[in-house]
Structure formats: structure tokens, C-alpha cells
Short mmCIF file of C-alpha atoms in Angstrom, two decimals:
data_model
loop_
_atom_site.label_atom_id
_atom_site.label_comp_id
_atom_site.label_asym_id
_atom_site.label_seq_id
_atom_site.Cartn_x
_atom_site.Cartn_y
_atom_site.Cartn_z
CA MET A 1 -19.45 20.07 9.14
CA LYS A 2 -18.43 15.47 10.38
CA GLY A 3 -16.79 13.31 6.95
CA ILE A 4 -19.30 12.03 4.23
CA ILE A 5 -20.09 8.80 3.53
CA PHE A 6 -20.23 7.66 -0.20
CA ALA A 7 -21.80 4.17 -0.83
CA GLY A 8 -21.37 3.02 -4.64
CA CYS A 9 -19.83 0.52 -7.22
CA SER A 10 -16.78 1.42 -9.72
CA PHE A 11 -18.48 5.01 -10.65
CA THR A 12 -17.91 5.65 -6.98
CA TRP A 13 -14.61 4.31 -6.38
CA GLY A 14 -13.08 5.35 -9.24
CA GLN A 15 -12.11 3.37 -11.85
CA GLY A 16 -9.86 4.24 -14.76
CA LEU A 17 -9.16 8.29 -13.24
CA TYR A 18 -5.68 6.91 -12.52
CA PHE A 19 -4.91 6.77 -16.84
CA TYR A 20 -5.16 10.71 -15.56
CA SER A 21 -1.53 10.64 -13.86
CA ASP A 22 2.65 10.89 -15.13
CA LEU A 23 2.47 8.11 -13.68
CA TYR A 24 4.40 5.55 -16.25
CA ASP A 25 3.75 2.43 -15.20
CA VAL A 26 -0.39 2.07 -15.09
CA PRO A 27 -1.64 -0.56 -16.68
CA LYS A 28 -3.70 -0.33 -20.21
CA MET A 29 -6.50 -2.04 -18.39
CA GLY A 30 -10.20 -1.24 -20.20
CA ASP A 31 -13.61 -2.27 -19.21
CA SER A 32 -13.53 -5.44 -19.75
CA ASP A 33 -10.59 -6.73 -18.72
CA PHE A 34 -9.83 -4.59 -15.16
CA HIS A 35 -7.55 -6.60 -12.09
CA GLN A 36 -7.47 -4.34 -9.25
CA HIS A 37 -4.59 -6.07 -8.08
CA LEU A 38 -2.33 -4.86 -10.80
CA LEU A 39 -2.69 -0.90 -9.98
CA LYS A 40 0.25 -0.22 -7.12
CA ASP A 41 -0.25 1.69 -4.55
CA SER A 42 0.09 4.82 -6.62
CA HIS A 43 -2.48 4.49 -8.88
CA VAL A 44 -4.84 3.60 -6.27
CA LYS A 45 -3.82 6.98 -4.48
CA PHE A 46 -3.38 9.33 -7.78
CA LYS A 47 -7.44 7.87 -8.77
CA ASP A 48 -8.60 8.90 -5.08
CA THR A 49 -7.70 12.17 -5.94
CA LEU A 50 -9.77 13.21 -8.95
CA ARG A 51 -13.03 11.06 -8.02
CA PHE A 52 -16.56 13.15 -7.36
CA PRO A 53 -16.40 11.94 -3.40
CA ARG A 54 -12.74 13.50 -2.84
CA LEU A 55 -13.93 16.86 -4.49
CA VAL A 56 -16.99 16.33 -2.28
CA ALA A 57 -15.26 16.36 1.02
CA ASN A 58 -12.84 19.02 -0.51
CA HIS A 59 -16.00 20.95 -0.77
CA PHE A 60 -16.46 20.94 2.59
CA ASN A 61 -13.03 20.70 3.99
CA THR A 62 -13.69 16.68 5.79
CA PHE A 63 -13.36 13.36 4.80
CA GLU A 64 -14.97 11.06 3.25
CA VAL A 65 -15.39 7.91 3.26
CA VAL A 66 -14.76 5.29 0.41
CA LYS A 67 -14.65 1.12 0.65
CA LYS A 68 -11.32 -0.28 -1.09
CA ARG A 69 -12.84 -3.24 -2.99
CA ASN A 70 -13.65 -1.59 -6.39
CA GLY A 71 -17.09 -2.86 -8.14
CA GLY A 72 -20.13 -4.19 -6.51
CA ASN A 73 -23.56 -3.83 -6.34
CA ASP A 74 -26.52 -1.78 -3.86
CA ASN A 75 -25.93 -5.32 -1.45
CA ASP A 76 -22.53 -4.47 -1.00
CA SER A 77 -23.10 -0.78 -0.40
CA ILE A 78 -25.56 -1.38 1.33
CA GLN A 79 -23.07 -4.21 3.71
CA PHE A 80 -20.33 -1.47 3.46
CA VAL A 81 -22.15 0.91 5.11
CA ASN A 82 -23.65 -0.94 7.71
CA ILE A 83 -19.50 -2.55 8.36
CA LEU A 84 -18.44 1.58 9.64
CA PHE A 85 -21.05 1.03 12.52
CA ASP A 86 -19.59 -2.58 13.53
CA ASN A 87 -16.68 -3.23 15.70
CA SER A 88 -16.62 -7.40 14.74
CA HIS A 89 -14.29 -6.20 11.75
CA SER A 90 -11.50 -5.70 13.46
CA LEU A 91 -10.09 -5.20 10.00
CA PHE A 92 -11.68 -1.78 9.06
CA ASP A 93 -11.73 1.34 9.97
CA LYS A 94 -14.22 1.90 12.60
CA PHE A 95 -16.75 4.64 13.54
CA THR A 96 -19.88 5.38 14.90
CA TYR A 97 -23.06 7.85 13.60
CA ASP A 98 -22.04 10.36 15.10
CA ASP A 99 -18.39 11.13 12.73
CA PHE A 100 -20.75 11.56 9.39
CA ASP A 101 -23.18 14.29 8.62
CA TYR A 102 -24.28 12.63 5.03
CA LEU A 103 -23.91 9.32 2.65
CA ILE A 104 -24.14 9.67 -1.09
CA PHE A 105 -25.85 6.40 -1.73
CA GLN A 106 -24.71 5.76 -6.21
CA THR A 107 -26.99 3.07 -7.56
CA SER A 108 -25.86 0.83 -9.92
CA GLN A 109 -26.66 -1.50 -12.10
CA ILE A 110 -29.92 -3.00 -10.93
CA VAL A 111 -28.95 -6.43 -12.31
CA ARG A 112 -25.84 -6.61 -10.56
CA ASN A 113 -27.61 -8.04 -7.18
CA LYS A 114 -28.21 -11.29 -6.26
CA PHE A 115 -31.27 -12.83 -7.00
CA ASP A 116 -32.62 -15.63 -4.57
CA PHE A 117 -35.78 -17.63 -5.26
CA GLU A 118 -37.11 -21.61 -3.51
CA TYR A 119 -37.28 -23.69 -7.60
CA LYS A 120 -38.52 -27.48 -6.31
CA GLY A 121 -37.99 -27.30 -2.84
CA LYS A 122 -34.02 -25.27 -3.63
CA MET A 123 -32.61 -21.72 -3.09
CA TYR A 124 -31.09 -20.51 -6.55
CA SER A 125 -29.22 -17.62 -6.38
CA VAL A 126 -28.50 -15.55 -10.43
CA ASN A 127 -27.32 -13.03 -11.24
CA ALA A 128 -29.32 -11.69 -14.29
CA SER A 129 -26.28 -9.20 -15.50
CA GLU A 130 -23.80 -12.09 -15.45
CA LYS A 131 -26.46 -13.63 -16.90
CA ASN A 132 -26.32 -12.53 -20.88
CA LEU A 133 -22.09 -13.70 -20.57
CA ASN A 134 -23.30 -17.03 -20.15
CA LEU A 135 -22.00 -17.18 -16.59
CA TYR A 136 -24.31 -19.06 -14.05
CA LYS A 137 -25.80 -20.93 -17.45
CA ASP A 138 -26.68 -24.35 -15.24
CA ASN A 139 -28.40 -21.51 -12.56
CA ASP A 140 -30.02 -19.04 -15.88
CA ASP A 141 -31.51 -22.10 -16.86
CA ILE A 142 -33.07 -23.29 -13.23
CA PHE A 143 -34.06 -19.30 -13.36
CA PHE A 144 -35.61 -19.47 -16.52
CA LYS A 145 -37.65 -22.63 -15.77
CA TRP A 146 -39.02 -20.26 -12.61
CA LEU A 147 -39.78 -18.09 -14.41
CA THR A 148 -42.08 -19.78 -16.44
CA ASP A 149 -42.97 -22.16 -13.32
CA ASN A 150 -44.41 -18.66 -11.38
CA ASN A 151 -45.86 -16.81 -14.93
CA PHE A 152 -43.45 -14.04 -15.25
CA THR A 153 -41.44 -12.73 -18.39
CA TYR A 154 -38.49 -11.50 -18.18
CA ASP A 155 -39.96 -8.26 -18.28
CA GLU A 156 -42.37 -8.70 -15.09
CA TRP A 157 -39.51 -9.66 -13.43
CA TYR A 158 -37.73 -7.28 -13.98
CA GLU A 159 -39.92 -4.76 -12.95
CA SER A 160 -40.65 -6.33 -9.76
CA PHE A 161 -37.06 -6.72 -8.76
CA LYS A 162 -36.33 -3.44 -8.80
CA ILE A 163 -38.91 -2.03 -6.71
CA THR A 164 -37.97 -5.15 -4.54
CA ILE A 165 -34.22 -3.46 -4.99
CA ILE A 166 -35.49 -0.14 -4.17
CA THR A 167 -37.81 -0.03 -1.29
CA LYS A 168 -34.56 -2.19 0.43
CA ILE A 169 -31.95 0.80 -0.14
CA LYS A 170 -35.50 3.14 0.97
CA ASN A 171 -35.22 1.80 4.57
CA PHE A 172 -31.60 1.55 4.43
CA LEU A 173 -31.69 5.27 3.82
CA LEU A 174 -34.94 5.24 6.82
CA SER A 175 -32.58 3.14 9.20
CA ILE A 176 -28.84 5.84 8.65
CA GLU A 177 -31.70 8.82 8.81
CA ASN A 178 -32.67 7.68 12.00
CA ARG A 179 -29.21 7.57 13.04
CA GLY A 180 -28.65 11.14 12.26
CA ILE A 181 -27.16 10.80 8.79
CA LYS A 182 -28.90 12.59 5.62
CA THR A 183 -28.87 10.72 2.78
CA LYS A 184 -28.50 12.23 -0.78
CA ILE A 185 -29.54 9.49 -4.08
CA LEU A 186 -27.54 9.05 -7.04
CA LEU A 187 -28.85 7.21 -9.81
CA TRP A 188 -26.44 5.96 -12.23
CA GLN A 189 -29.33 3.97 -14.92
CA ASP A 190 -32.06 5.24 -15.99
CA ASP A 191 -34.66 2.53 -14.41
CA LEU A 192 -35.28 4.26 -10.67
CA ILE A 193 -35.71 7.49 -12.20
CA LYS A 194 -39.62 6.45 -11.92
CA LEU A 195 -39.64 4.84 -8.90
CA VAL A 196 -37.37 7.57 -7.23
CA GLU A 197 -39.99 10.47 -8.26
CA SER A 198 -42.69 8.62 -7.51
CA ASP A 199 -42.03 7.84 -4.23
CA SER A 200 -41.77 11.34 -1.63
CA PHE A 201 -38.51 10.17 0.22
CA LEU A 202 -36.20 9.18 -2.01
CA SER A 203 -37.60 12.16 -4.55
CA GLU A 204 -36.20 15.00 -1.74
CA ARG A 205 -32.80 13.00 -1.82
CA PHE A 206 -32.36 12.82 -5.57
CA VAL A 207 -29.07 13.77 -6.26
CA ILE A 208 -29.75 15.36 -9.98
CA LEU A 209 -26.60 16.50 -12.28
CA TYR A 210 -25.90 19.88 -13.94
CA HIS A 211 -23.89 20.71 -17.08
CA GLU A 212 -24.08 23.64 -19.31
CA ASP A 213 -27.54 24.66 -17.90
CA LYS A 214 -28.74 21.15 -18.20
CA THR A 215 -30.63 18.83 -15.88
CA TYR A 216 -29.71 14.68 -15.94
CA LYS A 217 -30.74 12.22 -13.36
CA CYS A 218 -28.98 9.54 -13.83
CA ILE A 219 -24.67 9.67 -14.69
CA ASP A 220 -26.25 7.37 -17.74
CA TYR A 221 -27.67 10.34 -18.80
CA LEU A 222 -25.11 13.23 -19.16
CA ILE A 223 -22.52 10.39 -20.38
CA LYS A 224 -25.04 9.52 -23.52
CA PHE A 225 -25.91 13.27 -24.77
CA ASN A 226 -22.53 15.09 -23.52
CA LYS A 227 -18.68 14.32 -25.28
CA GLY A 228 -15.94 13.66 -22.93
CA MET A 229 -18.27 12.06 -20.85
CA THR A 230 -16.03 8.55 -20.61
CA ILE A 231 -12.37 7.85 -20.18
CA GLY A 232 -12.41 5.72 -23.42
CA THR A 233 -13.96 9.05 -25.16
CA ASP A 234 -11.60 11.72 -23.58
CA TYR A 235 -9.76 12.10 -26.48
CA GLU A 236 -9.61 16.55 -25.05
CA ASN A 237 -7.52 14.68 -22.29
CA LEU A 238 -5.94 10.98 -22.69
CA VAL A 239 -4.07 10.20 -26.42
CA ASP A 240 -4.91 7.00 -27.02
CA PRO A 241 -7.61 5.97 -24.48
CA VAL A 242 -8.32 1.50 -23.69
CA HIS A 243 -11.75 0.70 -24.20
CA ASP A 244 -13.07 2.38 -20.68
CA THR A 245 -16.44 2.89 -20.01
CA HIS A 246 -16.20 4.89 -16.52
CA PRO A 247 -16.95 8.86 -16.16
CA SER A 248 -13.87 11.02 -16.50
CA LYS A 249 -12.57 13.30 -14.65
CA LEU A 250 -14.70 15.86 -15.99
CA CYS A 251 -17.78 13.68 -15.46
CA HIS A 252 -16.71 13.68 -11.80
CA LYS A 253 -15.96 17.03 -11.43
CA ILE A 254 -19.21 17.26 -12.89
CA ILE A 255 -20.85 15.18 -10.02
CA SER A 256 -19.13 16.68 -6.87
CA ASN A 257 -20.56 19.49 -8.58
CA SER A 258 -24.31 19.07 -8.34
CA ILE A 259 -23.95 16.79 -4.88
CA ILE A 260 -21.76 20.26 -3.55
CA LYS A 261 -24.94 21.78 -4.49
CA ASN A 262 -28.11 19.56 -3.63
CA ILE A 263 -26.54 19.40 -0.05
CA GLU A 264 -25.64 23.45 -0.10
CA ASN A 265 -29.35 23.99 -1.50
CA LYS A 266 -31.33 21.80 1.66
CA MET B 194 2.32 16.10 -11.52
CA LYS B 195 3.59 12.31 -9.56
CA GLY B 196 3.38 12.58 -5.88
CA LEU B 197 4.57 14.46 -3.40
CA LEU B 198 6.51 12.32 -1.40
CA PHE B 199 6.31 13.48 3.23
CA GLY B 200 9.03 12.95 5.97
CA GLY B 201 8.66 14.76 9.02
CA CYS B 202 7.47 15.39 13.20
CA SER B 203 4.17 15.67 14.77
CA PHE B 204 4.32 18.94 12.91
CA THR B 205 3.08 17.01 9.39
CA TRP B 206 1.08 14.05 10.83
CA GLY B 207 -0.87 16.95 11.86
CA GLN B 208 -1.15 16.10 14.93
CA GLY B 209 -4.02 18.72 16.52
CA LEU B 210 -5.74 19.20 14.07
CA TYR B 211 -8.79 17.21 15.17
CA PHE B 212 -9.53 19.96 17.43
CA TYR B 213 -11.20 22.38 14.77
CA SER B 214 -13.00 18.90 14.01
CA ASP B 215 -17.76 19.09 14.50
CA LEU B 216 -16.11 15.16 15.25
CA PRO B 217 -17.81 13.80 18.83
CA ASN B 218 -15.67 12.38 21.58
CA LEU B 219 -12.58 15.02 21.18
CA PHE B 220 -10.34 14.04 24.19
CA TYR B 221 -7.62 17.10 25.67
CA PRO B 222 -5.00 15.81 26.69
CA LYS B 223 -3.03 17.63 29.24
CA PRO B 224 -0.42 20.57 27.67
CA TYR B 225 2.93 18.12 26.13
CA GLU B 226 0.58 14.78 26.43
CA TYR B 227 -0.40 12.86 23.27
CA HIS B 228 -2.52 10.36 24.07
CA ALA B 229 -3.18 8.09 20.24
CA ASP B 230 -5.66 6.47 21.72
CA LYS B 231 -8.05 8.08 21.96
CA LEU B 232 -8.05 9.46 18.72
CA THR B 233 -10.91 8.01 16.06
CA ASP B 234 -10.64 6.25 13.10
CA ALA B 235 -12.45 10.20 11.93
CA GLN B 236 -10.69 11.87 13.72
CA LEU B 237 -7.55 11.59 12.08
CA ARG B 238 -9.04 10.38 8.65
CA PHE B 239 -10.31 14.53 9.63
CA LYS B 240 -7.30 15.58 10.84
CA ASP B 241 -5.31 14.61 7.74
CA THR B 242 -7.75 17.16 5.16
CA LEU B 243 -5.88 19.92 7.34
CA ARG B 244 -2.26 18.50 6.81
CA PHE B 245 0.09 21.45 4.63
CA PRO B 246 0.55 17.55 3.05
CA ARG B 247 -2.87 17.29 1.68
CA LEU B 248 -2.58 21.13 0.82
CA VAL B 249 0.13 20.75 -0.38
CA ALA B 250 -1.04 17.60 -3.44
CA ASN B 251 -4.42 18.89 -3.68
CA HIS B 252 -3.05 21.77 -4.86
CA PHE B 253 -0.87 20.21 -7.36
CA ASN B 254 -4.23 17.77 -8.30
CA THR B 255 -1.93 14.79 -7.21
CA PHE B 256 -2.08 12.21 -4.40
CA GLU B 257 0.98 12.40 -1.00
CA SER B 258 2.49 9.53 1.33
CA PHE B 259 3.18 10.52 4.94
CA LYS B 260 4.02 7.75 7.73
CA ILE B 261 1.09 6.80 9.82
CA SER B 262 3.08 7.33 12.60
CA ASN B 263 3.15 10.51 14.95
CA GLY B 264 6.23 11.97 16.40
CA GLY B 265 9.47 10.90 15.15
CA SER B 266 12.91 12.30 14.20
CA GLU B 267 14.78 12.63 10.84
CA ASP B 268 15.49 8.45 12.35
CA GLU B 269 12.13 7.35 11.49
CA THR B 270 11.52 9.91 8.09
CA PHE B 271 14.38 7.37 6.41
CA ASP B 272 13.33 4.65 7.90
CA PHE B 273 9.44 4.93 6.21
CA PHE B 274 11.07 5.64 2.90
CA HIS B 275 13.38 3.18 2.70
CA THR B 276 10.45 1.33 4.33
CA ILE B 277 8.67 2.36 1.15
CA PHE B 278 10.55 1.98 -1.48
CA ASN B 279 12.39 -1.89 -0.40
CA PHE B 280 9.77 -4.34 1.49
CA LYS B 281 7.71 -4.90 -1.76
CA ASP B 282 7.22 -8.61 -0.72
CA LYS B 283 7.29 -7.99 3.12
CA LEU B 284 3.99 -5.98 3.59
CA ASP B 285 4.39 -6.82 7.30
CA THR B 286 7.60 -4.72 7.61
CA ASN B 287 7.18 -1.42 9.68
CA LYS B 288 3.62 -1.75 9.76
CA HIS B 289 3.33 0.91 12.31
CA LEU B 290 4.80 3.80 9.71
CA SER B 291 3.31 2.36 5.84
CA THR B 292 1.67 -0.52 4.72
CA GLU B 293 1.82 1.27 0.77
CA ARG B 294 4.76 0.78 -1.38
CA TYR B 295 5.89 2.65 -4.40
CA ASP B 296 8.66 3.33 -7.39
CA TYR B 297 11.00 5.59 -6.62
CA LYS B 298 9.27 6.85 -10.52
CA ASP B 299 5.99 7.01 -8.37
CA PHE B 300 7.01 10.98 -6.88
CA ASP B 301 7.89 14.03 -8.49
CA TYR B 302 8.93 15.43 -5.22
CA ILE B 303 10.41 14.42 -1.34
CA ILE B 304 9.50 17.07 0.84
CA ILE B 305 11.46 17.09 5.23
CA GLN B 306 10.25 18.97 7.90
CA LEU B 307 13.71 18.16 10.07
CA SER B 308 11.82 17.63 13.49
CA GLN B 309 14.36 18.06 17.47
CA LEU B 310 17.10 16.35 16.31
CA PHE B 311 18.52 15.51 19.47
CA ARG B 312 15.61 12.29 18.49
CA ASN B 313 17.86 11.72 16.35
CA ARG B 314 20.26 8.68 17.84
CA PHE B 315 23.57 9.73 18.76
CA TYR B 316 25.51 6.58 18.95
CA PHE B 317 28.48 6.52 21.73
CA GLU B 318 30.91 4.16 23.42
CA ILE B 319 30.53 3.33 26.76
CA ASP B 320 33.34 0.62 28.48
CA GLY B 321 33.66 -0.56 25.00
CA HIS B 322 30.16 -0.59 24.21
CA GLU B 323 28.04 0.83 21.62
CA CYS B 324 25.53 2.80 23.10
CA PHE B 325 23.10 5.47 21.17
CA THR B 326 20.72 7.88 22.57
CA ASN B 327 17.79 9.68 21.72
CA VAL B 328 17.00 11.89 24.14
CA SER B 329 19.37 15.60 24.99
CA PRO B 330 22.18 15.99 28.55
CA ASN B 331 19.11 18.27 29.63
CA ALA B 332 16.64 15.64 30.01
CA ASN B 333 15.09 13.38 32.35
CA TYR B 334 13.66 11.40 30.75
CA GLY B 335 15.28 8.29 28.44
CA ASP B 336 18.55 7.42 28.77
CA TYR B 337 19.53 10.71 30.06
CA LYS B 338 21.87 9.40 32.72
CA LEU B 339 23.67 7.04 29.75
CA LEU B 340 24.67 10.02 28.04
CA LEU B 341 26.30 12.28 30.97
CA LYS B 342 28.40 8.75 31.74
CA TRP B 343 29.09 8.70 28.50
CA MET B 344 30.19 13.39 28.99
CA GLU B 345 31.76 13.02 32.35
CA ILE B 346 33.72 10.17 31.59
CA ASN B 347 35.34 11.51 27.96
CA ASN B 348 35.49 15.79 30.08
CA LYS B 349 32.53 16.43 27.05
CA THR B 350 30.46 19.52 27.27
CA TYR B 351 26.81 19.87 25.58
CA ASP B 352 28.13 22.13 23.22
CA ASP B 353 30.91 19.45 21.98
CA TRP B 354 28.03 16.95 22.23
CA GLN B 355 25.48 18.99 20.55
CA ARG B 356 27.99 19.28 17.51
CA GLU B 357 28.72 15.63 17.03
CA LEU B 358 25.37 15.36 16.80
CA SER B 359 24.81 18.04 14.10
CA GLN B 360 27.79 17.14 12.25
CA ALA B 361 26.42 13.37 11.78
CA GLN B 362 22.90 14.54 11.13
CA TYR B 363 24.26 16.84 8.43
CA LEU B 364 26.22 13.78 6.43
CA ARG B 365 23.36 12.21 6.35
CA LEU B 366 21.17 14.02 5.58
CA VAL B 367 23.15 15.03 3.01
CA LYS B 368 23.53 11.26 2.19
CA GLU B 369 20.46 10.88 1.66
CA LEU B 370 18.95 12.97 0.16
CA ARG B 371 22.17 13.05 -2.34
CA PHE B 372 20.68 9.30 -3.01
CA TYR B 373 16.51 9.86 -3.30
CA GLU B 374 17.97 12.73 -6.64
CA GLU B 375 20.04 10.62 -7.90
CA LYS B 376 16.62 8.31 -8.10
CA GLY B 377 14.89 11.74 -9.83
CA ILE B 378 13.22 12.56 -7.30
CA LYS B 379 13.60 16.05 -6.24
CA ILE B 380 13.70 17.21 -2.96
CA LYS B 381 12.45 20.05 -0.67
CA LEU B 382 13.54 20.95 2.48
CA LEU B 383 11.87 23.11 6.06
CA SER B 384 13.05 23.03 9.96
CA TRP B 385 10.99 23.31 13.11
CA GLU B 386 13.77 24.26 14.72
CA ASN B 387 17.11 25.50 13.96
CA ASP B 388 19.97 23.35 15.51
CA LEU B 389 21.16 22.58 11.59
CA ILE B 390 20.53 25.68 9.90
CA PRO B 391 23.52 26.33 10.06
CA TYR B 392 24.80 23.27 8.55
CA ILE B 393 22.84 24.10 5.63
CA LYS B 394 23.58 27.28 4.92
CA ASN B 395 26.82 26.72 4.66
CA ASP B 396 25.89 23.73 2.76
CA GLU B 397 24.94 24.72 -1.40
CA PHE B 398 23.00 21.20 -2.09
CA LEU B 399 20.96 22.17 1.05
CA ASN B 400 20.79 24.88 0.90
CA GLU B 401 19.73 25.34 -3.10
CA ARG B 402 16.34 23.11 -1.38
CA PHE B 403 15.55 24.71 1.73
CA ILE B 404 12.54 26.40 2.56
CA PRO B 405 12.54 29.50 4.17
CA LEU B 406 8.92 30.59 6.05
CA VAL B 407 7.45 33.46 5.01
CA TYR B 408 4.47 35.03 6.98
CA LYS B 409 2.73 38.35 7.20
CA ASP B 410 6.38 39.74 4.56
CA VAL B 411 8.17 38.36 6.91
CA THR B 412 10.45 35.36 6.28
CA TYR B 413 11.69 32.58 8.91
CA ASP B 414 14.40 30.26 8.84
CA THR B 415 11.95 28.44 11.38
CA ILE B 416 8.46 26.83 12.06
CA GLN B 417 9.35 27.10 16.09
CA GLU B 418 10.11 31.36 15.13
CA MET B 419 7.71 31.49 13.28
CA GLN B 420 5.67 30.43 15.37
CA ASN B 421 6.93 32.34 18.74
CA ASN B 422 7.01 35.76 16.57
CA ASN B 423 2.85 34.55 15.71
CA LYS B 424 1.50 32.95 18.08
CA GLU B 425 -1.53 32.67 16.53
CA LEU B 426 0.09 29.69 14.99
CA TYR B 427 -0.16 27.58 18.33
CA ILE B 428 -3.13 25.85 18.20
CA GLU B 429 -3.17 26.98 22.09
CA HIS B 430 -3.57 30.49 21.06
CA ASP B 431 -5.51 29.75 18.26
CA TYR B 432 -8.45 32.35 19.41
CA GLU B 433 -9.32 33.32 16.58
CA PHE B 434 -11.22 30.16 16.36
CA PHE B 435 -11.34 28.42 19.55
CA GLY B 436 -12.20 31.35 21.32
CA GLU B 437 -10.83 31.68 25.04
CA ASN B 438 -10.82 27.97 25.99
CA THR B 439 -8.00 26.84 23.65
CA PRO B 440 -6.90 23.03 24.15
CA LYS B 441 -3.16 22.95 24.75
CA ASP B 442 -1.79 21.90 21.91
CA HIS B 443 2.03 23.74 20.70
CA HIS B 444 1.72 21.71 16.73
CA PRO B 445 1.16 23.76 13.64
CA SER B 446 -2.69 25.83 13.88
CA LYS B 447 -5.19 25.17 11.35
CA LEU B 448 -3.50 28.92 9.70
CA CYS B 449 0.52 27.83 10.88
CA HIS B 450 -0.02 24.40 8.02
CA ARG B 451 -1.24 26.89 4.86
CA VAL B 452 0.66 29.24 5.19
CA ILE B 453 3.79 26.08 4.86
CA ALA B 454 1.77 24.69 2.41
CA ASP B 455 2.05 28.11 0.95
CA ASN B 456 5.26 28.72 1.27
CA ILE B 457 6.00 24.47 -0.16
CA ILE B 458 3.30 25.24 -3.79
CA LYS B 459 5.55 28.67 -4.06
CA SER B 460 8.43 27.36 -4.15
CA ILE B 461 7.87 23.49 -6.57
CA GLU B 462 6.07 26.61 -8.71
CA LYS B 463 9.30 27.77 -8.69
CA ASP B 464 11.27 25.09 -9.59
CA ILE B 465 8.75 24.27 -12.54
CA LYS B 466 8.30 28.21 -14.08
#
């Protein structure tokens, strides 16, 4: 098999997996106080060995490509993949479409994607996930005024925004498939399940998660219905774990096995 | 286990392993030629997955570190180690070797694959000037004429040169390895060629850390000896994978990397037990 691209957020990046190492100086950073610059090369390289991209690549005796920077949203993931094939970015490794057999796209939280809107002749951008943290407060006020002016409730807007994002992802995956790379879609949260299942292109590429004879349609469900699926709750393998809601070592293993199964069955 | 740090030349780097990929644009150089500019990022990443450092690291569920540039000698191996441990605030220093930076405590093991002895700098004096070469007097490239001149002036034979170089490299090896062991990193040693084998076998410290290679129930002191007795361990003789038209590359085959990895794993596991 040729290479495999993995696009996603901190779940694909492997945040927190360094806690499973024997390294002496892993900073005790949880969800709320993560700083990538505090991680050493040893921490980063160790967590790479446990994340599902490496596990899948190892299974197929090939290499994986994952973005170096942690976190991000679906738009960032699309941009990351596009940059891989853009020779004008001299700082990054360069690839051709022929270098890869698969792209595995892990969706992030929908609301992390920026929403651009025009209000009274001026363009604004809002990140609705951060709305709850009271960041960008000024823009949020304007966003809610925009919703009112356009006769949208927040929920109505959210439903339409989901369709916008999944359509963008689908079109992106189609463009990648047209270049000869097969694609898979893996969901973190449940809000896109119906949209993915109701679309023949996406549903054929949908990675269902398998664990102990049960199936799960998103990583969130796998985490919710099983013990020890996050780093912060993996008491079996970690002593006094920090508050970290990212997938545990076992969770990464389950995700990788499910991707492998999906690829091998198709 | 903490990380595994590897030192070595093109044998550790994994030269030629990209020929085992399905990737496009593979360039097949003439025998003993290497064109770094013809390798793509995808091919480089692919060969990393098959070389013995990754195989050993995967076995122990940890990470490996090795230098970026292909080839080299023990001179470069120890420069690489020095770089990753000492230039934390100077990421531009020796960028061709590594941009990674570590503490000694990040590693449990250093595994060094010795390369060809003559690739290391041999220092001598001619007319009061200190010179060095890193070629054999039998070579017809590089500064070999300078070395021949020194030999002529000082009435030295090829054996004298080899003995002096071996002695210097042996002493340096012991010094460097003791340094890293004092820092808490255990050492393993394997060799491509046999020049330093008598020194290693006669030195308790080195011999204890030396990994003889076992393949098909026969034990070999060097990768070269193992390859010569089992041609499938050369890429150019891996007919089982490539068919009759093999890449003309004398580097370890995919199987050879597996054999080397298994021997290293066995040696480390013996320590752990």
C-alpha cells in the first residue's frame, strides 16, 4: 500500500498519549491548559507511536502523514491536505497525489469552523464554540443580531451550518477521490451522523467503530458507553490522570482496528 | 521503555528500502551511486517504516531517533549525538543531522552500527601541518594522495595506517560509549565490517555490548559476513521480492533489516529479563 493521509484535530494528533510514556518530564497539562510548546521532541515522538494513524500505517506496512500542529477544525484539515500537494509551501514536505492510497478524514466539532456573515455592510467571522467561553464577545453580539435580523434561531442556524460544513467536506473528499485517493470519514461527535448516513457517497466511506461486539457511529459514543476511553478516565493504565478528555491508548487502538477493518472489507 | 537512539550509516538509514514501495517516481541509480535529490518525501517516509530502528522501536512500543542525512561514519554518529543533546537553543546547528533535541533521560538505549573504518577522520602531520583524510590509501578519490605521501615520508605500510586508525577509533569508541552509559543510557553495538571486531572482542566493556547476528542458526560478527553468506540479505539479490530485475543496490534488504532488528530485540530483552 502507498501512504495514508490522516486529517483531523487533536484526536488524530494524539493529544495526551505522552502520558503513557516512561519519560520523566511529561508536563501535567489537561484539556484547559494545553501548550504545545511545552512538549519536548521525545513526548511528541512517543505519542506518535500510539495514535491511530501510526497503528493503521503499521498494519499496512506503510507511512502516515498527519499535520504537525495540534487541534484545528474541518477547514484546517482541508487546508492541511491541500498544502501537502502545493509546491509553493517550501517549509513542508512535498507529495503528489500518486503517493497515497487513502485519506482518513476525522471530523472535529462543527462549531469550531468559522462562520462568516455580513451585517450592515461589514463582514464578520464568528467561532461559535468559543461563544460559550465568552471570547470574541463583540462579534458574538453582532452574530446574535444577525440571527434575529435574518429570522433564525440559533438551532436553525446550526442545522444549516452543519449542512454547509458536511457539503464542503463531501466536495473535498470527492475532489481527492478524483485524484485517485480513496477516502474514509470518521466522526468525533454525533451531530453529523444523520447527514452522513443519508448521503450515499459519505455513507459508503463511513467508518463505524467496533468494540466488544458493539458498534458505535462516532468516537463520542465509544467514549460515552465504555470505561477508560479517555485519558482522564484511564485509571487502569495511568496513575492520577489529569483532566484530559482525549482518546486513551485503548481508544486509539479501537479506532485503528475499525479503520483497518473498513479498509480491508472494501 | 523510553526512546531508542540509533547511530550508523546508510545501513541504519535504510538506503534502498524505498524500492519495496508501490510509490511513483522511483529512481534506479547505477551500482554504488546515490542521488539524494531523486528521492521524494513519500519514498523517504516509506523507507523509515522498514528500517531496523523503526522495527525495534515498534517492538518496544516506543520511538526511535536517527539522523536525517544518509551515510556517514562514527565521526558523524557522535556529532549527531552531540547535536541532539547539546544545541537546544541552536536548532540551526547541524540541521543536516537533526532538528530534534533531547535530554539524556529521554533514552533507554543507544544502538550503534559501526560503518567502514576508513570513513572516520585519520589525523597526521605533513611538513608541520596537521592534515586528515577519511579515505583508504587504496581509494582513488578524495585526499588519498595526501595519505600516500604521509605513508611514504614516514615509511608506513597500509597495515600501519589501518592499525593506527583502528586504535584511534577503538579508543574513541570506548570513551564515547562510557560517556553515554554514565549518563544512564545503555549501549548496544553492531558492525557492518570487521576492522574493529578484534578490538571489540578483546575489550570486556565493548564485548558485553556487542550484538553478534544470528541468521538461520548461524552466528555472524558482522552484517557484511552475514550478507555474503546469505545473498538474499542484499537488495540486489532479493529475487524473491523483485524477481530477476533487482535494483542494483548492495544495502540490506527488507529481510536483512528484519534480521538485524530481531537480533537487537533479542539482545535488549536479555537485559530486561
